[in-house]
């Protein structure tokens, strides 16, 4: 296992330094800050994360970095600049790196991303260097960038400085989104669809529309034409010249054949070509029987994924249960398994249920297939991702070929479940539309409650699970504010001696929570009850605890700022003749 010192040289970086420190403070073994004479709040912020804050002023940057390296006490140096950070997903990768036996002589190269509106600059530099391989300050920076035999690892460092530049450019250039749909729809459903996309929150967005009119009902074509007269940037192409097949839907299901799939494929590819030609930043494909929450489009953009669908649930036939329009692999498989894994029908059903339950929680999740309500960045379209059939793939449906092609080109697929859309499944689906709209009024509070419950469940499981056989794990600290996380760490450090002496093994899980919002949707108080189970000196025990957890929202992330749930309300004492662990 390697030990790691994060070294940061800073000056007047109060707006950048906290994000950098928060991203690494619970994964590195030491943080060394060298301040070059800040006159703002940089030093105060840094002091919340580490007591190793030093002052050193010199015009030679190499000397300052050398000073920081000399103050470090660990085996490897992780050099960071204010404003640079690693995402939560990358933290686990860094932890895994620390756990491995070191086979790299000098250190590691990491990916460095400068995100910009015009282009993405990606390059590899030495950032995690073995301390005894670093030379004197005259060659220090050269060593850092060019040291030979550095192993490349898939760790992304992002720069808030460049993200801020991008944000400032975005203020002057609205993201442009083309909403595209090939339409063969009855008038009642079409009216609701057009009203839904018209009511999308488009503030600071440049919206255009591209529709292919394949309607057989003249009233539907008239409704589409009226929409183009009242809204800006609407382009309508006629699908009548492509006379390949007629769409048919009855009370049981939708009916498709290869010829119809070919027509829809051509329609969608035509919309892609139009989007690329008109230089839109995004293409939002949506079927004309989908109704959206007004925040859907901005939420999809916020996710910052190359290809992402908004979830909706639908019945493939009137006799089936509602399923999501996304899947994990193959044509429509809803569970993952290894190629050589043999699993029973019962295990398959359990895996499917886990996936479906996950999709009912607000969040963004990677999937293997998607369609019908999808936001696509310009990059995949430029690279050639489209709906054309792959000649060596037999899967039915143009969305399957789109997804396979996208992944083959290196783009991952995601689904956003924050604001589920509503699928008007034939005329009967109109009856549930008003109920969907009423439910949407409380969706924001439902999303926040889900995030809070998930945070508390993860925290209780992480902070309450301990074993005398294992080293103490502080990964839970990312769920807390700095102040409360430090307080909880002191408490656990004091408990550690007893855990070892009494041979305690403990696992915790939340039983129930009751949430009370205190100030809007940014501060809550939660009454929590949880169960701890384990053994003490080889005797089994169970305890029920209750208490209060306070949560606040910082930078759009929920954190725990008060954690007092140590009151025991029921206990089976291991000293009272309990059954010994086998």
CSV table of C-alpha atoms in Angstrom, one decimal, residues 122-537:
chain,number,residue,atom,x,y,z
A,122,UNK,CA,-6.7,16.1,-23.2
A,123,UNK,CA,-3.1,15.2,-22.4
A,124,UNK,CA,-1.2,13.0,-20.0
A,125,UNK,CA,1.3,14.4,-17.4
A,126,UNK,CA,3.2,13.1,-14.4
A,127,UNK,CA,1.2,14.0,-11.3
A,128,UNK,CA,1.8,11.2,-8.8
A,129,UNK,CA,5.5,10.9,-8.4
A,130,UNK,CA,7.6,8.9,-6.0
A,131,UNK,CA,9.2,11.4,-3.6
A,132,UNK,CA,12.7,9.9,-3.8
A,133,UNK,CA,12.7,10.2,-7.6
A,134,UNK,CA,12.2,14.0,-7.6
A,135,UNK,CA,15.4,16.0,-8.3
A,136,UNK,CA,16.3,19.5,-7.1
A,137,UNK,CA,14.1,22.5,-8.0
A,138,UNK,CA,16.1,23.4,-11.1
A,139,UNK,CA,14.9,20.2,-12.8
A,140,UNK,CA,11.8,19.7,-10.8
A,141,UNK,CA,9.1,20.8,-13.3
A,142,UNK,CA,10.9,19.0,-16.1
A,143,UNK,CA,11.1,15.8,-14.0
A,144,UNK,CA,7.4,16.2,-13.2
A,145,UNK,CA,6.3,16.3,-16.8
A,146,UNK,CA,8.9,14.2,-18.5
A,147,UNK,CA,10.1,11.6,-16.0
A,148,UNK,CA,10.5,8.3,-17.8
A,149,UNK,CA,8.8,5.0,-17.0
A,150,UNK,CA,5.6,6.6,-15.6
A,151,UNK,CA,2.6,4.3,-15.7
A,152,UNK,CA,-0.5,5.8,-17.3
A,153,UNK,CA,-3.6,5.4,-15.1
A,154,UNK,CA,-7.2,6.3,-16.0
A,155,UNK,CA,-7.6,9.1,-13.5
A,156,UNK,CA,-9.1,12.3,-14.7
A,157,UNK,CA,-8.0,15.7,-13.3
A,158,UNK,CA,-10.4,18.5,-14.2
A,159,UNK,CA,-9.7,22.2,-13.9
A,160,UNK,CA,-12.3,24.6,-12.4
A,161,UNK,CA,-10.3,27.5,-13.9
A,162,UNK,CA,-11.1,26.3,-17.4
A,163,UNK,CA,-14.7,25.3,-16.5
A,164,UNK,CA,-15.2,28.9,-15.3
A,165,UNK,CA,-13.9,30.2,-18.6
A,166,UNK,CA,-16.4,27.9,-20.3
A,167,UNK,CA,-19.2,29.1,-18.1
A,168,UNK,CA,-18.4,32.7,-18.9
A,169,UNK,CA,-18.6,31.9,-22.6
A,170,UNK,CA,-21.9,30.1,-22.1
A,171,UNK,CA,-23.3,33.3,-20.7
A,172,UNK,CA,-22.7,35.0,-24.1
A,173,UNK,CA,-23.6,31.9,-26.2
A,174,UNK,CA,-26.8,30.1,-25.4
A,175,UNK,CA,-26.6,26.3,-25.9
A,176,UNK,CA,-28.6,25.5,-29.0
A,177,UNK,CA,-30.9,22.4,-29.0
A,178,UNK,CA,-32.8,21.0,-31.9
A,179,UNK,CA,-35.9,19.1,-30.8
A,180,UNK,CA,-36.6,16.5,-33.4
A,181,UNK,CA,-39.4,14.1,-34.0
A,182,UNK,CA,-40.9,12.1,-36.8
A,183,UNK,CA,-44.7,12.3,-36.3
A,184,UNK,CA,-47.5,9.9,-37.2
A,185,UNK,CA,-50.0,10.7,-34.5
A,186,UNK,CA,-53.7,11.2,-33.8
A,187,UNK,CA,-54.7,14.8,-33.1
A,188,UNK,CA,-55.6,14.5,-29.4
A,189,UNK,CA,-52.2,13.0,-28.4
A,190,UNK,CA,-50.3,15.4,-30.8
A,191,UNK,CA,-51.8,18.4,-29.1
A,192,UNK,CA,-50.6,17.3,-25.7
A,193,UNK,CA,-47.2,16.5,-27.1
A,194,UNK,CA,-46.7,19.9,-28.6
A,195,UNK,CA,-48.0,21.6,-25.5
A,196,UNK,CA,-45.5,19.6,-23.4
A,197,UNK,CA,-42.4,20.6,-25.5
A,198,UNK,CA,-43.7,24.2,-25.7
A,199,UNK,CA,-43.8,24.4,-21.9
A,200,UNK,CA,-40.2,23.2,-21.4
A,201,UNK,CA,-38.1,25.6,-19.4
A,202,UNK,CA,-36.0,27.1,-22.2
A,203,UNK,CA,-34.5,30.1,-20.4
A,204,UNK,CA,-30.9,30.7,-21.6
A,205,UNK,CA,-31.4,28.0,-24.3
A,206,UNK,CA,-31.7,28.5,-28.1
A,207,UNK,CA,-34.4,26.1,-29.2
A,208,UNK,CA,-35.2,24.9,-32.7
A,209,UNK,CA,-37.7,22.3,-33.9
A,210,UNK,CA,-37.4,19.8,-36.8
A,211,UNK,CA,-40.5,17.6,-37.5
A,212,UNK,CA,-41.2,15.1,-40.2
A,213,UNK,CA,-44.9,15.1,-40.9
A,214,UNK,CA,-45.9,11.5,-41.7
A,215,UNK,CA,-49.4,11.9,-40.5
A,216,UNK,CA,-52.3,10.2,-42.2
A,217,UNK,CA,-54.8,12.4,-40.4
A,218,UNK,CA,-55.1,15.8,-42.0
A,219,UNK,CA,-56.1,17.3,-38.7
A,220,UNK,CA,-52.8,16.3,-37.2
A,221,UNK,CA,-50.9,17.9,-40.1
A,222,UNK,CA,-52.9,21.0,-39.5
A,223,UNK,CA,-52.1,21.1,-35.8
A,224,UNK,CA,-48.4,20.7,-36.7
A,225,UNK,CA,-48.6,23.6,-39.2
A,226,UNK,CA,-50.3,25.8,-36.6
A,227,UNK,CA,-47.5,25.1,-34.1
A,228,UNK,CA,-45.0,26.3,-36.8
A,229,UNK,CA,-46.9,29.6,-37.1
A,230,UNK,CA,-46.9,30.4,-33.4
A,231,UNK,CA,-43.4,29.2,-32.5
A,232,UNK,CA,-40.0,30.3,-33.7
A,233,UNK,CA,-37.4,28.2,-35.6
A,234,UNK,CA,-39.8,25.4,-36.7
A,235,UNK,CA,-38.9,23.3,-39.7
A,236,UNK,CA,-41.3,20.7,-41.0
A,237,UNK,CA,-40.4,18.2,-43.7
A,238,UNK,CA,-43.0,16.0,-45.4
A,239,UNK,CA,-42.6,12.3,-45.1
A,240,UNK,CA,-45.2,11.5,-47.9
A,241,UNK,CA,-42.6,11.0,-50.6
A,242,UNK,CA,-41.2,8.0,-48.7
A,243,UNK,CA,-44.0,5.6,-49.3
A,244,UNK,CA,-42.6,2.5,-47.7
A,245,UNK,CA,-45.1,1.3,-45.1
A,246,UNK,CA,-48.0,2.4,-43.1
A,247,UNK,CA,-47.9,2.5,-39.3
A,248,UNK,CA,-50.6,0.5,-37.4
A,249,UNK,CA,-51.5,0.5,-33.8
A,250,UNK,CA,-54.5,-1.3,-32.2
A,251,UNK,CA,-55.8,-1.8,-28.6
A,252,UNK,CA,-53.3,-4.5,-27.9
A,253,UNK,CA,-49.9,-3.2,-29.1
A,254,UNK,CA,-47.9,-1.3,-31.7
A,255,UNK,CA,-47.2,-3.2,-35.0
A,256,UNK,CA,-43.8,-2.9,-36.7
A,257,UNK,CA,-42.2,-4.5,-39.7
A,258,UNK,CA,-38.8,-4.2,-41.4
A,259,UNK,CA,-40.1,-1.7,-44.0
A,260,UNK,CA,-41.6,0.6,-41.3
A,261,UNK,CA,-38.3,0.4,-39.3
A,262,UNK,CA,-36.4,1.4,-42.4
A,263,UNK,CA,-38.7,4.4,-42.9
A,264,UNK,CA,-38.3,5.6,-39.3
A,265,UNK,CA,-34.5,5.1,-39.6
A,266,UNK,CA,-34.4,7.3,-42.7
A,267,UNK,CA,-36.5,10.0,-40.9
A,268,UNK,CA,-34.3,10.0,-37.9
A,269,UNK,CA,-31.1,10.1,-39.9
A,270,UNK,CA,-32.5,13.0,-41.9
A,271,UNK,CA,-33.0,14.9,-38.6
A,272,UNK,CA,-29.5,14.1,-37.6
A,273,UNK,CA,-28.2,15.5,-40.9
A,274,UNK,CA,-30.3,18.7,-40.4
A,275,UNK,CA,-28.9,19.1,-36.9
A,276,UNK,CA,-25.3,18.8,-38.0
A,277,UNK,CA,-25.8,21.1,-41.0
A,278,UNK,CA,-27.4,23.8,-38.8
A,279,UNK,CA,-24.6,23.4,-36.2
A,280,UNK,CA,-26.8,22.8,-33.2
A,281,UNK,CA,-25.0,21.9,-29.9
A,282,UNK,CA,-27.5,19.2,-29.1
A,283,UNK,CA,-30.2,17.0,-30.7
A,284,UNK,CA,-33.2,16.0,-28.5
A,285,UNK,CA,-35.0,13.1,-30.2
A,286,UNK,CA,-38.5,12.6,-28.8
A,287,UNK,CA,-41.4,10.4,-29.8
A,288,UNK,CA,-44.6,12.3,-30.3
A,289,UNK,CA,-46.5,10.4,-27.6
A,290,UNK,CA,-44.2,11.4,-24.8
A,291,UNK,CA,-45.1,14.1,-22.3
A,292,UNK,CA,-42.3,15.8,-20.3
A,293,UNK,CA,-41.8,17.6,-17.0
A,294,UNK,CA,-41.0,21.2,-17.7
A,295,UNK,CA,-37.5,20.8,-16.2
A,296,UNK,CA,-36.6,17.8,-18.3
A,297,UNK,CA,-34.4,19.4,-20.9
A,298,UNK,CA,-32.3,21.5,-18.5
A,299,UNK,CA,-31.8,18.4,-16.3
A,300,UNK,CA,-30.5,16.4,-19.2
A,301,UNK,CA,-28.1,19.1,-20.2
A,302,UNK,CA,-27.0,19.4,-16.6
A,303,UNK,CA,-26.0,15.7,-16.6
A,304,UNK,CA,-23.3,16.6,-19.1
A,305,UNK,CA,-23.4,13.2,-20.9
A,306,UNK,CA,-22.8,12.6,-24.6
A,307,UNK,CA,-25.9,10.5,-24.9
A,308,UNK,CA,-28.6,10.4,-22.3
A,309,UNK,CA,-32.3,9.5,-22.2
A,310,UNK,CA,-35.0,10.7,-19.9
A,311,UNK,CA,-36.8,7.7,-18.4
A,312,UNK,CA,-40.4,6.8,-19.0
A,313,UNK,CA,-42.3,3.6,-18.2
A,314,UNK,CA,-44.5,2.0,-20.7
A,315,UNK,CA,-46.5,-1.2,-21.3
A,316,UNK,CA,-45.4,-3.0,-24.5
A,317,UNK,CA,-48.8,-4.5,-24.5
A,318,UNK,CA,-52.0,-4.1,-22.5
A,319,UNK,CA,-51.3,-7.4,-20.7
A,320,UNK,CA,-47.8,-6.6,-19.5
A,321,UNK,CA,-46.5,-4.6,-16.5
A,322,UNK,CA,-44.9,-1.2,-17.2
A,323,UNK,CA,-41.2,-1.3,-18.0
A,324,UNK,CA,-38.6,1.4,-18.7
A,325,UNK,CA,-37.5,2.2,-22.2
A,326,UNK,CA,-33.9,1.5,-21.3
A,327,UNK,CA,-32.0,-1.7,-20.8
A,328,UNK,CA,-28.6,-3.1,-19.8
A,329,UNK,CA,-27.4,-5.2,-22.7
A,330,UNK,CA,-28.3,-7.1,-25.9
A,331,UNK,CA,-31.7,-6.3,-27.4
A,332,UNK,CA,-33.6,-5.6,-24.2
A,333,UNK,CA,-32.0,-7.5,-21.3
A,334,UNK,CA,-32.7,-5.9,-17.9
A,335,UNK,CA,-29.9,-7.6,-15.9
A,336,UNK,CA,-26.1,-7.9,-16.2
A,337,UNK,CA,-24.1,-11.2,-15.9
A,338,UNK,CA,-20.7,-12.4,-16.9
A,339,UNK,CA,-20.3,-14.3,-20.1
A,340,UNK,CA,-19.3,-17.5,-18.3
A,341,UNK,CA,-21.8,-17.0,-15.4
A,342,UNK,CA,-24.6,-19.5,-14.9
A,343,UNK,CA,-27.5,-18.0,-13.0
A,344,UNK,CA,-30.9,-19.4,-12.0
A,345,UNK,CA,-34.3,-18.0,-13.1
A,346,UNK,CA,-34.7,-16.9,-9.5
A,347,UNK,CA,-31.4,-15.0,-9.6
A,348,UNK,CA,-32.3,-13.4,-12.9
A,349,UNK,CA,-35.6,-12.1,-11.5
A,350,UNK,CA,-33.8,-10.7,-8.5
A,351,UNK,CA,-31.3,-8.9,-10.7
A,352,UNK,CA,-34.1,-7.5,-12.8
A,353,UNK,CA,-35.9,-6.3,-9.7
A,354,UNK,CA,-32.8,-4.6,-8.5
A,355,UNK,CA,-32.3,-2.8,-11.8
A,356,UNK,CA,-35.9,-1.7,-11.9
A,357,UNK,CA,-35.8,-0.5,-8.3
A,358,UNK,CA,-32.7,1.5,-9.0
A,359,UNK,CA,-34.4,3.3,-11.9
A,360,UNK,CA,-37.2,4.4,-9.6
A,361,UNK,CA,-34.7,6.4,-7.6
A,362,UNK,CA,-33.8,9.9,-8.9
A,363,UNK,CA,-30.4,9.9,-10.4
A,364,UNK,CA,-28.2,9.3,-13.5
A,365,UNK,CA,-27.3,5.7,-14.4
A,366,UNK,CA,-25.3,4.1,-17.1
A,367,UNK,CA,-27.3,1.7,-19.3
A,368,UNK,CA,-26.7,-0.4,-22.4
A,369,UNK,CA,-29.6,0.7,-24.5
A,370,UNK,CA,-32.1,3.6,-24.7
A,371,UNK,CA,-34.4,5.5,-27.0
A,372,UNK,CA,-37.5,7.5,-27.7
A,373,UNK,CA,-36.6,10.5,-25.5
A,374,UNK,CA,-32.8,11.1,-25.9
A,375,UNK,CA,-30.5,14.1,-25.7
A,376,UNK,CA,-27.4,13.8,-27.9
A,377,UNK,CA,-24.4,16.1,-28.0
A,378,UNK,CA,-23.0,17.2,-31.3
A,379,UNK,CA,-19.8,15.1,-30.9
A,380,UNK,CA,-21.4,11.7,-31.4
A,381,UNK,CA,-23.3,13.0,-34.4
A,382,UNK,CA,-20.2,14.4,-36.0
A,383,UNK,CA,-18.4,11.1,-35.5
A,384,UNK,CA,-21.1,9.2,-37.3
A,385,UNK,CA,-23.5,7.8,-34.7
A,386,UNK,CA,-26.8,7.2,-36.4
A,387,UNK,CA,-29.7,4.8,-36.8
A,388,UNK,CA,-28.7,2.9,-39.9
A,389,UNK,CA,-28.8,-0.9,-39.6
A,390,UNK,CA,-25.6,-2.7,-38.9
A,391,UNK,CA,-25.5,-5.6,-41.4
A,392,UNK,CA,-24.1,-8.1,-38.9
A,393,UNK,CA,-26.5,-7.4,-36.1
A,394,UNK,CA,-29.9,-9.0,-36.1
A,395,UNK,CA,-31.6,-7.0,-33.4
A,396,UNK,CA,-34.9,-5.6,-34.4
A,397,UNK,CA,-35.4,-1.8,-34.1
A,398,UNK,CA,-33.4,1.2,-35.1
A,399,UNK,CA,-32.6,2.2,-31.5
A,400,UNK,CA,-30.6,-1.0,-31.0
A,401,UNK,CA,-28.4,-0.2,-33.9
A,402,UNK,CA,-27.9,3.4,-32.7
A,403,UNK,CA,-26.9,2.3,-29.3
A,404,UNK,CA,-24.5,-0.4,-30.5
A,405,UNK,CA,-22.9,2.0,-32.9
A,406,UNK,CA,-22.5,4.7,-30.2
A,407,UNK,CA,-20.8,2.4,-27.8
A,408,UNK,CA,-18.5,1.1,-30.5
A,409,UNK,CA,-17.5,4.7,-31.2
A,410,UNK,CA,-16.6,5.1,-27.5
A,411,UNK,CA,-19.7,6.9,-26.2
A,412,UNK,CA,-21.4,5.7,-23.1
A,413,UNK,CA,-25.2,5.6,-22.7
A,414,UNK,CA,-27.0,7.0,-19.6
A,415,UNK,CA,-30.5,7.5,-18.3
A,416,UNK,CA,-31.8,10.3,-16.1
A,417,UNK,CA,-34.6,9.3,-13.7
A,418,UNK,CA,-35.2,12.6,-11.9
A,419,UNK,CA,-38.2,13.7,-13.9
A,420,UNK,CA,-39.9,10.6,-15.5
A,421,UNK,CA,-41.8,11.4,-18.7
A,422,UNK,CA,-45.3,10.0,-19.4
A,423,UNK,CA,-46.0,7.7,-22.3
A,424,UNK,CA,-49.5,8.2,-23.8
A,425,UNK,CA,-50.0,4.6,-24.8
A,426,UNK,CA,-52.8,5.0,-27.3
A,427,UNK,CA,-56.0,7.0,-26.6
A,428,UNK,CA,-56.5,5.2,-23.3
A,429,UNK,CA,-53.3,6.8,-22.0
A,430,UNK,CA,-54.8,10.2,-22.1
A,431,UNK,CA,-56.9,9.3,-19.1
A,432,UNK,CA,-53.8,9.2,-16.8
A,433,UNK,CA,-52.3,12.5,-18.1
A,434,UNK,CA,-53.9,14.8,-15.6
A,435,UNK,CA,-52.8,12.6,-12.7
A,436,UNK,CA,-49.2,12.7,-14.1
A,437,UNK,CA,-49.3,16.5,-14.2
A,438,UNK,CA,-50.6,16.8,-10.7
A,439,UNK,CA,-47.9,14.5,-9.4
A,440,UNK,CA,-45.2,16.6,-11.1
A,441,UNK,CA,-46.1,19.5,-8.8
A,442,UNK,CA,-44.4,17.7,-5.9
A,443,UNK,CA,-41.6,16.1,-7.9
A,444,UNK,CA,-38.8,18.5,-6.7
A,445,UNK,CA,-39.4,17.7,-3.0
A,446,UNK,CA,-39.6,13.9,-3.9
A,447,UNK,CA,-36.2,14.2,-5.6
A,448,UNK,CA,-34.6,15.9,-2.6
A,449,UNK,CA,-36.1,13.4,-0.1
A,450,UNK,CA,-34.8,10.6,-2.1
A,451,UNK,CA,-31.3,12.1,-2.1
A,452,UNK,CA,-31.4,12.6,1.6
A,453,UNK,CA,-32.6,9.1,2.4
A,454,UNK,CA,-29.9,7.7,0.2
A,455,UNK,CA,-27.3,9.9,1.9
A,456,UNK,CA,-28.4,8.8,5.4
A,457,UNK,CA,-28.5,5.1,4.4
A,458,UNK,CA,-25.0,5.2,2.9
A,459,UNK,CA,-23.7,7.1,5.9
A,460,UNK,CA,-25.2,4.8,8.6
A,461,UNK,CA,-23.9,1.8,6.7
A,462,UNK,CA,-20.4,3.2,6.2
A,463,UNK,CA,-19.8,4.9,9.6
A,464,UNK,CA,-21.5,2.1,11.6
A,465,UNK,CA,-19.9,-0.9,10.0
A,466,UNK,CA,-16.6,-1.8,11.7
A,467,UNK,CA,-14.5,-4.8,12.5
A,468,UNK,CA,-11.5,-5.4,14.7
A,469,UNK,CA,-10.1,-7.4,11.9
A,470,UNK,CA,-10.0,-4.5,9.4
A,471,UNK,CA,-8.4,-1.2,9.3
A,472,UNK,CA,-10.6,1.8,10.0
A,473,UNK,CA,-12.1,3.2,6.8
A,474,UNK,CA,-12.8,6.9,6.6
A,475,UNK,CA,-14.5,6.9,3.2
A,476,UNK,CA,-17.7,8.1,4.9
A,477,UNK,CA,-16.2,11.5,5.5
A,478,UNK,CA,-17.3,12.7,2.1
A,479,UNK,CA,-20.9,12.6,3.3
A,480,UNK,CA,-20.3,15.2,6.0
A,481,UNK,CA,-19.5,18.9,6.3
A,482,UNK,CA,-15.8,19.6,7.2
A,483,UNK,CA,-16.7,20.4,10.8
A,484,UNK,CA,-19.0,17.5,11.5
A,485,UNK,CA,-16.8,15.0,9.6
A,486,UNK,CA,-13.9,16.0,11.8
A,487,UNK,CA,-16.0,15.6,15.0
A,488,UNK,CA,-17.2,12.1,13.9
A,489,UNK,CA,-13.6,11.1,13.1
A,490,UNK,CA,-12.5,11.9,16.6
A,491,UNK,CA,-15.4,9.9,18.1
A,492,UNK,CA,-14.6,6.9,15.9
A,493,UNK,CA,-10.9,7.1,16.8
A,494,UNK,CA,-11.7,7.0,20.5
A,495,UNK,CA,-14.0,3.9,19.8
A,496,UNK,CA,-11.3,2.1,17.9
A,497,UNK,CA,-9.4,0.8,20.9
A,498,UNK,CA,-12.6,-0.7,22.3
A,499,UNK,CA,-13.5,-2.3,19.0
A,500,UNK,CA,-10.1,-4.1,18.9
A,501,UNK,CA,-10.0,-5.1,22.6
A,502,UNK,CA,-13.6,-6.4,22.6
A,503,UNK,CA,-13.2,-8.0,19.1
A,504,UNK,CA,-16.3,-6.1,17.8
A,505,UNK,CA,-17.8,-6.8,14.4
A,506,UNK,CA,-20.7,-4.5,13.6
A,507,UNK,CA,-23.0,-3.9,10.6
A,508,UNK,CA,-25.7,-1.2,10.4
A,509,UNK,CA,-28.7,-0.5,8.3
A,510,UNK,CA,-31.5,2.1,8.4
A,511,UNK,CA,-34.9,1.0,9.5
A,512,UNK,CA,-36.9,4.2,9.0
A,513,UNK,CA,-36.6,8.0,8.5
A,514,UNK,CA,-38.9,10.9,8.9
A,515,UNK,CA,-37.9,14.1,7.1
A,516,UNK,CA,-38.8,17.6,8.0
A,517,UNK,CA,-37.7,20.4,5.7
A,518,UNK,CA,-36.7,23.5,7.8
A,519,UNK,CA,-35.8,26.2,5.2
A,520,UNK,CA,-37.2,25.6,1.8
A,521,UNK,CA,-35.5,22.6,0.2
A,522,UNK,CA,-32.0,23.4,1.4
A,523,UNK,CA,-32.0,22.3,5.1
A,524,UNK,CA,-33.7,19.3,6.8
A,525,UNK,CA,-34.0,17.6,10.1
A,526,UNK,CA,-34.3,13.8,9.9
A,527,UNK,CA,-35.5,11.5,12.7
A,528,UNK,CA,-33.7,8.2,12.1
A,529,UNK,CA,-34.0,4.7,13.5
A,530,UNK,CA,-31.4,2.0,12.6
A,531,UNK,CA,-30.4,-1.5,13.5
A,532,UNK,CA,-26.8,-2.6,14.3
A,533,UNK,CA,-26.0,-6.3,14.3
A,534,UNK,CA,-22.8,-8.1,15.0
A,535,UNK,CA,-20.6,-9.7,17.7
A,536,UNK,CA,-18.6,-8.7,20.7
A,537,UNK,CA,-16.1,-11.2,22.1
